[in-house]
């Protein structure tokens, strides 16, 4: 009986991230809303500074669950090979390669897109540069209808875009220019593929490959043909403001029982199952090495994805076992201290618990979910 209870409790441990991440949403939005009102008559830099700090607090809580609670940590492959220490638990999961600077920069972050966890990967890198509050995303237009956060992401600097002919270049330019003019720190995350690469979605992959072939571009195997519009607009607007572009390649290790590449885990699966190793390769590119003209940039971007594709082909298919399931070069040990994540989790969950302990607080909490979502949807409709 006791053993069953212990096992049941252990199996339910994965409910905690969902409860806390979703449950603290009204608390966070209320705190942000109060600051938004108080700062209405202050210079925009004051609002932006505290908004970035608030965003850092929430995302640090998110990273607590991904880097501490689930046992996902960073480990150096070099350390493993040198020491031969096989007693270290396999819970060390994140492997970093390449040249991630230690200091924060104004950057465009370009990455392949495999999972809903990919936006967490951007946080994983940003927090190691003390730039977590500066992360802003170019997002699919449909995400603006997310309860509470759909509106907030836009207020924090996120840019919603539609695909292909519906892409509103003027709107994106105006928003980016306003950030540049205000001196807003930018860690702008773009996934140029436009949709996630899933090995089981053969029609999507075939269509992407056919698109490349029709335009005389090399056909890619493990990534989709990148789209140029959002990347070109972002670079064109921010080129004098940027320090660099980060070309990031991400792969979630693992194959199915047949030895085939499997679909990358979703956020829920990552938290609720045995999470796979994440390999992250970072290539810092100086802005002077990026072509400005759109057609030249299209070729340059495709070449960057060719490099990603070659790394992924070697990752999955190299005949040398020592070169499979890893990226070239050395990985860097970068364990994230719990001091950077646990306080945020305790603060937000504590404030939420305190609110729910009173009748007035519970009413405010529920009303924030309902009316906050409705007002957010109305705001994003009127002022995208």
XYZ file of C-alpha atoms in Angstrom:
384
model
C 0.000 0.000 0.000
C 2.774 2.420 0.997
C 4.813 1.495 -2.070
C 1.814 2.136 -4.336
C 1.300 5.534 -2.730
C 4.962 6.430 -3.227
C 4.868 5.335 -6.871
C 1.643 7.234 -7.485
C 3.065 10.384 -5.906
C 6.214 10.055 -8.014
C 4.196 9.641 -11.211
C 2.225 12.814 -10.384
C 5.350 14.938 -9.972
C 5.014 16.113 -13.560
C 1.764 17.919 -12.724
C 3.665 20.503 -10.702
C 5.269 22.308 -13.692
C 1.903 22.623 -15.464
C 0.130 23.811 -12.326
C 2.786 26.416 -11.507
C 3.465 27.655 -15.058
C -0.215 28.097 -15.863
C -1.364 28.901 -12.352
C 0.974 31.869 -11.919
C -0.083 33.459 -15.235
C -2.764 35.759 -13.697
C -0.360 36.841 -10.949
C 2.291 37.742 -13.474
C -0.091 39.580 -15.802
C -1.551 41.534 -12.867
C 1.936 42.614 -11.759
C 2.775 43.660 -15.310
C -0.560 45.467 -15.728
C -0.036 47.501 -12.559
C 3.424 48.539 -13.738
C 2.045 49.378 -17.188
C -0.456 51.775 -15.631
C 2.027 53.322 -13.196
C 4.578 53.911 -15.948
C 2.106 55.458 -18.394
C 3.497 58.970 -17.761
C 7.139 57.957 -17.417
C 9.763 57.777 -20.186
C 9.468 54.502 -22.076
C 12.920 53.355 -20.951
C 11.657 53.070 -17.356
C 8.757 50.877 -18.419
C 11.005 48.746 -20.620
C 13.613 48.217 -17.910
C 11.142 46.844 -15.359
C 9.178 44.907 -17.980
C 12.409 43.156 -18.979
C 13.047 42.416 -15.319
C 9.553 40.976 -14.822
C 9.946 38.859 -17.947
C 13.269 37.599 -16.614
C 11.578 36.540 -13.364
C 8.898 34.510 -15.152
C 11.258 32.890 -17.640
C 13.679 32.031 -14.834
C 10.815 30.130 -13.230
C 10.247 28.318 -16.536
C 13.926 27.374 -16.640
C 13.750 26.082 -13.074
C 11.532 23.272 -14.315
C 13.571 22.574 -17.443
C 17.053 22.831 -15.944
C 16.628 21.934 -12.271
C 13.333 20.239 -11.472
C 13.397 17.709 -14.330
C 17.079 16.973 -13.789
C 18.088 18.566 -17.088
C 21.514 20.095 -16.672
C 24.495 20.973 -18.851
C 27.467 18.658 -19.036
C 30.755 18.845 -20.894
C 31.518 15.931 -23.192
C 35.163 16.881 -22.814
C 34.888 16.327 -19.059
C 33.374 12.890 -19.580
C 36.080 11.797 -21.972
C 38.970 13.111 -19.864
C 37.873 11.795 -16.482
C 36.151 8.647 -17.664
C 33.697 9.175 -14.836
C 30.844 6.754 -15.491
C 29.330 7.243 -12.042
C 27.835 10.616 -12.962
C 24.051 10.228 -13.367
C 22.612 10.437 -16.869
C 20.446 13.330 -15.790
C 23.013 15.733 -17.274
C 21.330 16.395 -20.572
C 22.224 19.667 -22.299
C 25.374 19.824 -24.433
C 26.608 23.223 -25.652
C 28.993 23.618 -28.599
C 30.455 26.609 -30.399
C 31.094 30.202 -29.404
C 28.423 31.593 -27.096
C 29.722 34.952 -25.775
C 29.646 35.518 -22.037
C 28.292 39.061 -22.291
C 24.885 40.204 -23.545
C 24.616 41.582 -27.049
C 21.955 42.941 -29.391
C 21.456 40.002 -31.720
C 19.205 38.168 -34.132
C 18.929 34.513 -33.143
C 18.357 32.215 -36.142
C 17.636 28.563 -35.407
C 16.215 25.433 -36.936
C 12.784 24.532 -35.571
C 12.050 21.037 -34.277
C 9.939 21.340 -31.139
C 7.815 23.606 -28.977
C 10.785 23.371 -26.591
C 12.892 25.414 -29.043
C 11.823 28.712 -27.472
C 13.099 27.361 -24.136
C 16.470 26.722 -25.802
C 16.691 30.451 -26.597
C 16.091 31.121 -22.892
C 18.754 28.555 -21.957
C 21.353 30.484 -23.939
C 20.134 33.978 -23.010
C 20.246 33.393 -19.258
C 23.902 32.418 -19.564
C 24.569 35.891 -20.980
C 22.377 37.692 -18.430
C 20.091 38.631 -21.336
C 16.990 36.624 -20.454
C 14.749 39.675 -20.099
C 15.747 40.871 -23.577
C 14.428 37.802 -25.429
C 11.718 38.724 -27.941
C 10.199 36.458 -30.570
C 8.956 36.586 -34.137
C 5.837 34.439 -33.713
C 3.207 32.769 -35.852
C 0.153 35.007 -36.068
C -2.182 32.401 -34.526
C -0.294 32.511 -31.213
C -1.600 36.009 -30.493
C -4.862 34.411 -29.310
C -3.167 32.596 -26.424
C -4.983 33.418 -23.161
C -3.241 36.272 -21.342
C 0.149 35.750 -22.954
C -0.922 36.370 -26.549
C -1.298 40.054 -25.812
C 1.616 40.226 -23.384
C 4.186 38.785 -25.812
C 3.311 41.583 -28.216
C 3.705 44.171 -25.449
C 7.077 42.709 -24.494
C 8.387 43.113 -28.040
C 7.144 40.002 -29.798
C 6.142 40.374 -33.433
C 3.324 38.300 -34.922
C 3.713 37.520 -38.612
C 1.660 35.764 -41.252
C 3.187 33.530 -43.876
C 3.810 34.024 -47.589
C 1.642 36.630 -49.362
C -0.048 37.687 -46.096
C 3.249 38.754 -44.524
C 2.932 42.405 -43.445
C 6.406 43.841 -43.980
C 5.448 47.420 -43.137
C 3.985 46.449 -39.774
C 7.100 44.487 -38.809
C 9.400 47.312 -39.926
C 7.481 49.910 -37.933
C 7.584 47.841 -34.770
C 11.284 47.037 -35.055
C 12.143 50.627 -35.841
C 10.313 51.767 -32.726
C 12.468 49.408 -30.632
C 15.663 50.618 -32.266
C 14.686 54.260 -31.743
C 13.928 53.579 -28.077
C 17.224 51.755 -27.540
C 15.402 48.552 -26.542
C 17.823 45.660 -25.868
C 17.137 43.010 -28.498
C 17.624 39.245 -28.410
C 15.308 38.663 -31.358
C 14.487 34.986 -31.959
C 13.483 33.900 -35.479
C 12.808 30.390 -36.794
C 13.222 30.891 -40.572
C 11.706 27.521 -41.519
C 8.308 28.891 -40.522
C 7.092 25.556 -39.165
C 8.570 22.671 -37.206
C 10.569 19.938 -38.908
C 8.914 16.601 -38.140
C 10.327 13.438 -39.787
C 6.823 11.958 -39.793
C 5.396 14.868 -41.829
C 6.724 13.607 -45.145
C 4.464 15.861 -47.247
C 5.808 18.988 -45.569
C 9.400 17.838 -46.087
C 8.781 16.879 -49.724
C 7.111 20.218 -50.421
C 10.026 22.086 -48.872
C 12.539 20.102 -50.905
C 10.561 20.659 -54.115
C 10.486 24.411 -53.399
C 14.297 24.459 -53.087
C 14.785 22.395 -56.244
C 12.519 24.682 -58.279
C 14.666 27.681 -57.317
C 17.973 25.973 -57.978
C 18.859 25.720 -54.284
C 20.449 22.642 -52.707
C 17.845 20.240 -51.301
C 18.031 19.817 -47.526
C 17.382 16.596 -45.636
C 17.107 17.325 -41.899
C 15.909 20.931 -42.028
C 13.284 22.719 -44.113
C 14.051 25.350 -46.727
C 14.318 28.656 -44.807
C 12.098 31.628 -45.614
C 13.800 34.975 -46.014
C 11.223 37.718 -45.383
C 11.258 38.063 -41.592
C 15.033 37.618 -41.394
C 15.696 40.219 -44.086
C 13.315 42.786 -42.583
C 14.773 42.269 -39.101
C 18.366 42.645 -40.277
C 17.585 45.590 -42.554
C 15.894 47.494 -39.713
C 18.422 46.631 -37.024
C 21.758 46.330 -38.863
C 23.216 49.504 -37.297
C 21.947 48.449 -33.877
C 23.043 44.814 -33.917
C 26.264 43.302 -32.616
C 25.907 39.935 -34.332
C 23.729 37.107 -35.551
C 23.648 33.839 -33.628
C 23.220 30.851 -35.925
C 21.902 28.136 -33.600
C 21.428 24.471 -34.476
C 19.416 22.278 -32.100
C 18.816 18.546 -32.085
C 17.005 16.360 -29.561
C 18.806 13.049 -29.352
C 16.886 9.805 -29.731
C 15.525 7.260 -32.195
C 12.513 4.988 -32.187
C 12.639 1.206 -31.750
C 13.279 0.794 -35.460
C 16.372 2.958 -35.283
C 14.744 5.809 -37.199
C 14.846 9.471 -36.285
C 11.814 10.303 -34.160
C 9.750 13.403 -33.696
C 11.220 15.849 -31.188
C 9.365 16.024 -27.858
C 6.807 18.721 -27.152
C 7.051 20.832 -24.000
C 4.561 18.562 -22.230
C 6.401 15.403 -23.246
C 9.706 16.934 -22.242
C 8.422 17.520 -18.725
C 6.323 14.369 -18.418
C 8.659 11.750 -19.856
C 12.332 10.836 -19.838
C 13.710 13.950 -21.512
C 16.292 13.409 -24.255
C 19.698 15.006 -24.506
C 19.633 18.391 -26.224
C 22.615 19.286 -28.409
C 22.981 23.033 -29.078
C 25.554 24.438 -31.502
C 26.103 28.211 -31.573
C 27.911 30.038 -34.362
C 28.361 33.770 -33.776
C 28.407 35.699 -37.059
C 29.544 39.328 -37.152
C 26.985 41.567 -38.833
C 29.553 42.745 -41.415
C 29.616 39.191 -42.793
C 25.878 39.190 -43.552
C 24.786 40.411 -47.028
C 22.208 43.212 -46.995
C 20.498 42.791 -50.372
C 17.522 40.415 -50.128
C 18.440 37.923 -52.863
C 22.025 37.664 -51.648
C 20.752 37.212 -48.117
C 18.394 34.472 -49.339
C 21.388 32.555 -50.696
C 23.402 33.267 -47.547
C 20.586 32.030 -45.288
C 20.190 28.869 -47.351
C 23.939 28.280 -47.090
C 23.682 28.586 -43.302
C 20.959 25.944 -43.339
C 23.114 23.765 -45.585
C 25.740 23.880 -42.833
C 23.084 22.875 -40.287
C 21.951 20.050 -42.547
C 25.496 18.694 -42.934
C 25.990 18.749 -39.160
C 22.705 16.900 -38.664
C 23.551 14.336 -41.381
C 26.798 13.608 -39.566
C 24.970 13.585 -36.227
C 22.576 10.871 -37.420
C 24.465 9.051 -40.148
C 28.226 9.274 -39.617
C 29.906 5.871 -40.179
C 32.249 6.739 -37.320
C 30.476 5.934 -34.008
C 32.636 8.572 -32.269
C 31.129 11.286 -34.491
C 27.501 10.206 -34.264
C 25.087 11.711 -31.742
C 27.229 14.794 -31.293
C 28.190 17.974 -33.089
C 31.769 18.647 -34.217
C 34.131 20.326 -31.795
C 34.192 20.446 -28.027
C 31.207 21.043 -25.834
C 31.362 23.416 -22.881
C 30.358 22.647 -19.307
C 27.749 25.245 -18.336
C 25.770 24.175 -15.307
C 23.080 26.692 -14.383
C 22.949 27.443 -10.693
C 19.618 26.938 -8.963
C 20.154 30.383 -7.460
C 19.213 31.825 -10.845
C 15.898 30.002 -11.096
C 14.544 28.879 -7.702
C 13.887 32.372 -6.253
C 11.634 33.262 -9.187
C 9.644 30.067 -8.781
C 9.203 30.682 -5.044
C 8.210 34.338 -5.515
C 5.577 33.770 -8.194
C 4.112 30.621 -6.668
C 4.094 32.277 -3.223
C 2.261 35.357 -4.500
C -0.262 33.182 -6.309
C -0.865 31.010 -3.251
C -1.368 34.099 -1.114
C -3.919 35.480 -3.587
C -5.871 32.227 -3.614
C -6.119 32.092 0.189
C -8.706 34.898 0.368
C -12.122 35.158 -1.248
C -11.298 38.562 -2.758
C -8.037 37.186 -4.094
C -9.739 34.191 -5.684
C -12.279 36.463 -7.345
C -9.495 38.697 -8.666
C -7.617 35.621 -9.893
C -10.597 34.234 -11.834
C -11.542 37.644 -13.228
C -7.984 38.120 -14.450
C -8.171 34.865 -16.392
C -11.539 35.759 -17.933
C -11.396 39.505 -18.500
C -7.645 39.623 -19.006
C -7.983 37.161 -21.864
C -10.935 39.004 -23.416
C -9.293 42.426 -23.134
C -6.043 41.012 -24.473
C -7.782 39.575 -27.527
C -9.572 42.882 -28.080
C -6.330 44.837 -27.772
C -4.422 42.578 -30.174
C -7.279 42.912 -32.679
C -7.391 46.717 -32.508
C -3.636 47.297 -32.226
C -1.698 44.314 -33.626
